[in-house]
CSV table of N, CA and C in Angstrom, one decimal:
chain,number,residue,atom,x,y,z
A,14,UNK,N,5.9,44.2,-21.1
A,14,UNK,CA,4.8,43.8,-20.2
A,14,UNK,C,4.9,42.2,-20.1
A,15,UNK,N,4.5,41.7,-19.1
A,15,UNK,CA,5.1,40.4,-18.9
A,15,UNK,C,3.7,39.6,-19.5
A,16,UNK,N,3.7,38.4,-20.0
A,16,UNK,CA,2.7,38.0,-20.3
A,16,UNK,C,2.6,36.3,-18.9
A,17,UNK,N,1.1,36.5,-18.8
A,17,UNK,CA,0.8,35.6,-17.6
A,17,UNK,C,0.5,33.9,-18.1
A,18,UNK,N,1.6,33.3,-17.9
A,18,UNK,CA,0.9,31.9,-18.8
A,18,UNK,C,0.2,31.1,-18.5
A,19,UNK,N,0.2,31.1,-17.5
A,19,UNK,CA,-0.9,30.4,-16.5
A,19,UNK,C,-1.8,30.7,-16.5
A,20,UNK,N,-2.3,32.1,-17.2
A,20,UNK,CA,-3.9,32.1,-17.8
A,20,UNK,C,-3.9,31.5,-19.2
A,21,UNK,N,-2.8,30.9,-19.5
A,21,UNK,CA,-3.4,30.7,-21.0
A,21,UNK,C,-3.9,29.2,-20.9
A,22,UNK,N,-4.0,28.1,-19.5
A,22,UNK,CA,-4.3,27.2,-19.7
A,22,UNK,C,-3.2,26.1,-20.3
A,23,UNK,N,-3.7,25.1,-19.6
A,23,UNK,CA,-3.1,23.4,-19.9
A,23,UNK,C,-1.7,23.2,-19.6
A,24,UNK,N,-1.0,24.4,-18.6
A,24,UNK,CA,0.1,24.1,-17.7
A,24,UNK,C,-0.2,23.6,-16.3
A,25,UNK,N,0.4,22.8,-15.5
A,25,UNK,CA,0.3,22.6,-14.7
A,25,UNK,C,-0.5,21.9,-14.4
A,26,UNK,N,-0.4,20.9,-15.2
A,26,UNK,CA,-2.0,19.9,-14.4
A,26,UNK,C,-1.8,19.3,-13.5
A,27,UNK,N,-2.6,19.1,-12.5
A,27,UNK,CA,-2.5,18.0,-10.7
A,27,UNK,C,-2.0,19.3,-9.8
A,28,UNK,N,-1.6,20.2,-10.6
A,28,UNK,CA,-1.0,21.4,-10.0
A,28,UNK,C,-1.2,23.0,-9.7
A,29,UNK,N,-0.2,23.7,-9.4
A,29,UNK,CA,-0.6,24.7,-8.9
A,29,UNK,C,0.5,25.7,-9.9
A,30,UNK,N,-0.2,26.7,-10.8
A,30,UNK,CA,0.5,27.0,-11.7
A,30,UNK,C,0.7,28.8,-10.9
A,31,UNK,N,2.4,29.2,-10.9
A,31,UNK,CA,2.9,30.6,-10.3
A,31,UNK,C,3.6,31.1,-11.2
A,32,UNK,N,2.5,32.2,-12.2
A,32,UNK,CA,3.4,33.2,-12.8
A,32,UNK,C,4.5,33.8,-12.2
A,33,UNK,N,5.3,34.0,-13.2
A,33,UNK,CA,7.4,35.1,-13.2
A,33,UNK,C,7.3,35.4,-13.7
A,34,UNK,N,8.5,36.9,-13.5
A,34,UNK,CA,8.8,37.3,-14.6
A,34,UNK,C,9.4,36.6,-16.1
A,35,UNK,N,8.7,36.7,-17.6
A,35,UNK,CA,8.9,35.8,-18.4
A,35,UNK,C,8.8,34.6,-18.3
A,36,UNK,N,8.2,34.2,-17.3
A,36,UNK,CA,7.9,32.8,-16.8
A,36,UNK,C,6.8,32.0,-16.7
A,37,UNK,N,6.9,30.8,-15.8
A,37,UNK,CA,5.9,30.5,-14.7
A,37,UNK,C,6.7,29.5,-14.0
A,38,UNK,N,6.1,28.6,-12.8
A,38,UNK,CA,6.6,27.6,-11.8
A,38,UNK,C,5.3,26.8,-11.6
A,39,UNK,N,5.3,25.7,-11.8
A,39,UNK,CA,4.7,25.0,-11.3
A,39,UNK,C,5.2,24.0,-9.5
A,40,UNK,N,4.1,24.0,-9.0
A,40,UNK,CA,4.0,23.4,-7.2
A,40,UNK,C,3.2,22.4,-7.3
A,41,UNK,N,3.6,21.4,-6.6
A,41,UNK,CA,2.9,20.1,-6.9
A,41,UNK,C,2.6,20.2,-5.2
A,42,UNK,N,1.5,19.1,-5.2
A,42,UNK,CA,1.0,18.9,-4.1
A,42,UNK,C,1.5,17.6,-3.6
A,43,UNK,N,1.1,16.8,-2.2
A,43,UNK,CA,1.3,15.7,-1.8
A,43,UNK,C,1.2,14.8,-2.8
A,44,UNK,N,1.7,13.6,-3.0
A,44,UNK,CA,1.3,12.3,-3.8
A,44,UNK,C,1.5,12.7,-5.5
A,45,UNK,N,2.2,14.0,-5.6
A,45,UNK,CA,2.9,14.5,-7.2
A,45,UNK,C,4.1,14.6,-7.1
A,46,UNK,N,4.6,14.6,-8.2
A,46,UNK,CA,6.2,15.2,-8.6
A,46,UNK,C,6.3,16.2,-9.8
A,47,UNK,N,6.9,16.8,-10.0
A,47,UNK,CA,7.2,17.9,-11.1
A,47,UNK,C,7.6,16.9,-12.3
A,48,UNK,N,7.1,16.8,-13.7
A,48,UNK,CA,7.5,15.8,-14.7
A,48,UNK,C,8.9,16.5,-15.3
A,49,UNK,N,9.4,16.1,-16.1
A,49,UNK,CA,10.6,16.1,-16.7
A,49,UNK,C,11.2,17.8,-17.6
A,50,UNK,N,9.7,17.5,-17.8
A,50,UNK,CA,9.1,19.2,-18.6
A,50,UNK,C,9.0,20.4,-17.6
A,51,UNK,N,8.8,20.1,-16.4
A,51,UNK,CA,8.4,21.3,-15.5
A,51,UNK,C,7.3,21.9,-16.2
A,52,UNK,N,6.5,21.3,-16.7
A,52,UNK,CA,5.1,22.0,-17.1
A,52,UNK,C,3.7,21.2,-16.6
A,53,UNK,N,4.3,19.8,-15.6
A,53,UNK,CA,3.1,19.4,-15.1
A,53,UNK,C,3.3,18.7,-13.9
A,54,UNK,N,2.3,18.0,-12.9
A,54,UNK,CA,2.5,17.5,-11.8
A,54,UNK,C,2.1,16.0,-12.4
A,55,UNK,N,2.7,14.6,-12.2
A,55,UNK,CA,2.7,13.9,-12.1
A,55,UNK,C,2.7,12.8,-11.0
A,56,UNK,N,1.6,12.1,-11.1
A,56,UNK,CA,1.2,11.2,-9.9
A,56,UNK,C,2.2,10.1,-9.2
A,57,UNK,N,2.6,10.6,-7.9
A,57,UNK,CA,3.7,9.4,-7.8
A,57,UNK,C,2.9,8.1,-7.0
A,58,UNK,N,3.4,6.5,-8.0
A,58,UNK,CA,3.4,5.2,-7.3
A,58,UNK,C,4.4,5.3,-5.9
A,59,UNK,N,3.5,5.3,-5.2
A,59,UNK,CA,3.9,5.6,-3.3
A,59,UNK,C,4.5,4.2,-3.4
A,60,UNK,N,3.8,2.6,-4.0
A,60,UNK,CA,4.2,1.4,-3.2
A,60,UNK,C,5.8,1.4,-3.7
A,61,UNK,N,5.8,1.7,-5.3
A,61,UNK,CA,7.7,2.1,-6.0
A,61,UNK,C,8.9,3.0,-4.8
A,62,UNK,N,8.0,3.4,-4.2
A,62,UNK,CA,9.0,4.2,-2.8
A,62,UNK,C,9.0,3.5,-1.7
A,63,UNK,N,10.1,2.0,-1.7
A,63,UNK,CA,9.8,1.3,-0.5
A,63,UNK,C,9.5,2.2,1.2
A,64,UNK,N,10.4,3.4,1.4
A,64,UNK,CA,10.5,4.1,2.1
A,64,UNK,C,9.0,4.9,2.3
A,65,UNK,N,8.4,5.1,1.5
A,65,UNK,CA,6.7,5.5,1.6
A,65,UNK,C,5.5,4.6,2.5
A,66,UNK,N,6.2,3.6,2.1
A,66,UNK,CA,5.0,2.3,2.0
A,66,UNK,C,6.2,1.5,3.8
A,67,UNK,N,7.1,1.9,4.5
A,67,UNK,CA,7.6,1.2,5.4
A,67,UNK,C,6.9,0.1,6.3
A,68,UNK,N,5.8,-0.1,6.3
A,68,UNK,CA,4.5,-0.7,6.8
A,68,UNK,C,3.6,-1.8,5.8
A,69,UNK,N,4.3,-1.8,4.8
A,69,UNK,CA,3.4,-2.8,3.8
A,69,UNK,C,3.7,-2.6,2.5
């Protein structure tokens, strides 16, 4: 039986946590990135992305 980890809390934070099989996935939204761990959404500095910021 697969166990659901995303109920067990404190994966995915800023995020959107999608049980797998033996798994999960985390989905980040606009203005996040997936961190290094794949277990959380991390807030991206837009001005560090000159290409973000093309206007200022």
């Amino acid at each position: 039986k697969d166990i659901d980890e995303c109920q067990q809390g404190n994966l995915c934070i800023n995020g959107q946590c999608k049980n797998t099989e033996g798994s999960f996935r985390c989905t980040c939204g606009q203005g996040y990135q997936l961190s290094a761990a794949k277990d959380q959404c991390e807030d991206i500095d837009e001005c560090q992305h000159h290409h973000l910021c093309s206007n200022g």
